[in-house]
């Protein structure tokens, strides 16, 4: 029903820019985390507002979802308390 959602907040904030700022030490990781959660909330609200019965996070939590999953597997971040369950 829906492919990846743009990783841009309604206010124009780009998650990729925040990720670069965190990597460069210009922004705290907590600011990025909060922006990601706002982006997820906006994606879910837009889908629900459009009447979709099954909504997703739009794939905005990670710039590279495959890499995030592989990292979780390598780190043992799996199972009932793993990365995918927490993100769900």
PDB file of C-alpha atoms in Angstrom:
ATOM      1  CA  UNK A   1       0.000   0.000   0.000  1.00  0.00           C
ATOM      2  CA  UNK A   2       2.803   2.383   0.799  1.00  0.00           C
ATOM      3  CA  UNK A   3       6.467   2.587   0.008  1.00  0.00           C
ATOM      4  CA  UNK A   4       9.056   4.443   2.043  1.00  0.00           C
ATOM      5  CA  UNK A   5       7.849   7.699   3.549  1.00  0.00           C
ATOM      6  CA  UNK A   6      10.010  10.806   2.984  1.00  0.00           C
ATOM      7  CA  UNK A   7      12.395  11.290   5.900  1.00  0.00           C
ATOM      8  CA  UNK A   8      11.410  14.944   6.156  1.00  0.00           C
ATOM      9  CA  UNK A   9       9.262  16.453   8.901  1.00  0.00           C
ATOM     10  CA  UNK A  10       6.303  18.701   8.153  1.00  0.00           C
ATOM     11  CA  UNK A  11       8.414  21.665   9.302  1.00  0.00           C
ATOM     12  CA  UNK A  12      11.039  20.854   6.634  1.00  0.00           C
ATOM     13  CA  UNK A  13      13.579  19.223   8.963  1.00  0.00           C
ATOM     14  CA  UNK A  14      15.484  16.536   7.076  1.00  0.00           C
ATOM     15  CA  UNK A  15      16.483  13.508   9.122  1.00  0.00           C
ATOM     16  CA  UNK A  16      19.559  13.007   6.909  1.00  0.00           C
ATOM     17  CA  UNK A  17      20.762  16.505   7.837  1.00  0.00           C
ATOM     18  CA  UNK A  18      20.267  15.788  11.547  1.00  0.00           C
ATOM     19  CA  UNK A  19      22.127  12.474  11.185  1.00  0.00           C
ATOM     20  CA  UNK A  20      25.057  14.324   9.619  1.00  0.00           C
ATOM     21  CA  UNK A  21      24.950  16.912  12.407  1.00  0.00           C
ATOM     22  CA  UNK A  22      25.010  14.162  15.054  1.00  0.00           C
ATOM     23  CA  UNK A  23      27.951  12.473  13.306  1.00  0.00           C
ATOM     24  CA  UNK A  24      29.806  15.797  13.257  1.00  0.00           C
ATOM     25  CA  UNK A  25      29.029  16.474  16.923  1.00  0.00           C
ATOM     26  CA  UNK A  26      26.911  19.554  16.203  1.00  0.00           C
ATOM     27  CA  UNK A  27      23.665  18.058  17.504  1.00  0.00           C
ATOM     28  CA  UNK A  28      22.884  15.667  20.345  1.00  0.00           C
ATOM     29  CA  UNK A  29      21.676  12.195  19.393  1.00  0.00           C
ATOM     30  CA  UNK A  30      18.609  12.777  21.563  1.00  0.00           C
ATOM     31  CA  UNK A  31      17.524  15.571  19.198  1.00  0.00           C
ATOM     32  CA  UNK A  32      17.724  13.177  16.255  1.00  0.00           C
ATOM     33  CA  UNK A  33      15.825  10.507  18.191  1.00  0.00           C
ATOM     34  CA  UNK A  34      13.043  12.987  18.982  1.00  0.00           C
ATOM     35  CA  UNK A  35      12.862  14.094  15.342  1.00  0.00           C
ATOM     36  CA  UNK A  36      12.627  10.489  14.156  1.00  0.00           C
ATOM     37  CA  UNK A  37       9.737   9.853  16.548  1.00  0.00           C
ATOM     38  CA  UNK A  38       7.988  13.023  15.311  1.00  0.00           C
ATOM     39  CA  UNK A  39       8.468  11.861  11.711  1.00  0.00           C
ATOM     40  CA  UNK A  40       6.994   8.453  12.565  1.00  0.00           C
ATOM     41  CA  UNK A  41       4.022  10.146  14.271  1.00  0.00           C
ATOM     42  CA  UNK A  42       3.450  12.367  11.231  1.00  0.00           C
ATOM     43  CA  UNK A  43       3.610   9.376   8.861  1.00  0.00           C
ATOM     44  CA  UNK A  44       1.164   7.362  10.968  1.00  0.00           C
ATOM     45  CA  UNK A  45      -1.215  10.314  11.339  1.00  0.00           C
ATOM     46  CA  UNK A  46      -1.201  10.982   7.589  1.00  0.00           C
ATOM     47  CA  UNK A  47      -1.956   7.350   6.796  1.00  0.00           C
ATOM     48  CA  UNK A  48      -4.703   7.131   9.412  1.00  0.00           C
ATOM     49  CA  UNK A  49      -6.135  10.432   8.167  1.00  0.00           C
ATOM     50  CA  UNK A  50      -6.277   9.007   4.654  1.00  0.00           C
ATOM     51  CA  UNK A  51      -8.318   6.097   5.957  1.00  0.00           C
ATOM     52  CA  UNK A  52      -5.699   3.364   5.659  1.00  0.00           C
ATOM     53  CA  UNK A  53      -6.498   0.480   7.979  1.00  0.00           C
ATOM     54  CA  UNK A  54      -2.959  -0.851   8.193  1.00  0.00           C
ATOM     55  CA  UNK A  55      -0.376   1.846   8.852  1.00  0.00           C
ATOM     56  CA  UNK A  56       3.412   1.683   9.156  1.00  0.00           C
ATOM     57  CA  UNK A  57       6.222   3.912  10.325  1.00  0.00           C
ATOM     58  CA  UNK A  58       6.883   4.520   6.640  1.00  0.00           C
ATOM     59  CA  UNK A  59      10.410   3.170   7.004  1.00  0.00           C
ATOM     60  CA  UNK A  60      11.669   6.478   8.397  1.00  0.00           C
ATOM     61  CA  UNK A  61      13.370   5.129  11.526  1.00  0.00           C
ATOM     62  CA  UNK A  62      16.566   4.224   9.682  1.00  0.00           C
ATOM     63  CA  UNK A  63      18.314   5.801   6.707  1.00  0.00           C
ATOM     64  CA  UNK A  64      19.217   2.267   5.617  1.00  0.00           C
ATOM     65  CA  UNK A  65      16.741  -0.258   7.074  1.00  0.00           C
ATOM     66  CA  UNK A  66      18.668  -3.258   5.718  1.00  0.00           C
ATOM     67  CA  UNK A  67      21.878  -2.052   7.365  1.00  0.00           C
ATOM     68  CA  UNK A  68      19.989  -1.423  10.622  1.00  0.00           C
ATOM     69  CA  UNK A  69      18.622  -4.969  10.558  1.00  0.00           C
ATOM     70  CA  UNK A  70      22.018  -6.477   9.773  1.00  0.00           C
ATOM     71  CA  UNK A  71      23.614  -4.462  12.587  1.00  0.00           C
ATOM     72  CA  UNK A  72      20.906  -5.672  14.982  1.00  0.00           C
ATOM     73  CA  UNK A  73      21.585  -9.273  13.972  1.00  0.00           C
ATOM     74  CA  UNK A  74      25.344  -8.827  14.400  1.00  0.00           C
ATOM     75  CA  UNK A  75      24.849  -7.167  17.796  1.00  0.00           C
ATOM     76  CA  UNK A  76      22.399  -9.836  18.970  1.00  0.00           C
ATOM     77  CA  UNK A  77      19.661  -7.176  19.259  1.00  0.00           C
ATOM     78  CA  UNK A  78      16.943  -9.700  18.384  1.00  0.00           C
ATOM     79  CA  UNK A  79      14.088 -11.601  19.968  1.00  0.00           C
ATOM     80  CA  UNK A  80      11.137 -10.286  21.999  1.00  0.00           C
ATOM     81  CA  UNK A  81      13.081  -7.191  23.119  1.00  0.00           C
ATOM     82  CA  UNK A  82      15.000  -6.737  19.865  1.00  0.00           C
ATOM     83  CA  UNK A  83      15.276  -3.786  17.533  1.00  0.00           C
ATOM     84  CA  UNK A  84      12.356  -4.727  15.295  1.00  0.00           C
ATOM     85  CA  UNK A  85       9.982  -5.317  18.212  1.00  0.00           C
ATOM     86  CA  UNK A  86      10.974  -2.021  19.863  1.00  0.00           C
ATOM     87  CA  UNK A  87      10.446  -0.184  16.590  1.00  0.00           C
ATOM     88  CA  UNK A  88       7.053  -1.802  16.048  1.00  0.00           C
TER      89      UNK A  88
END
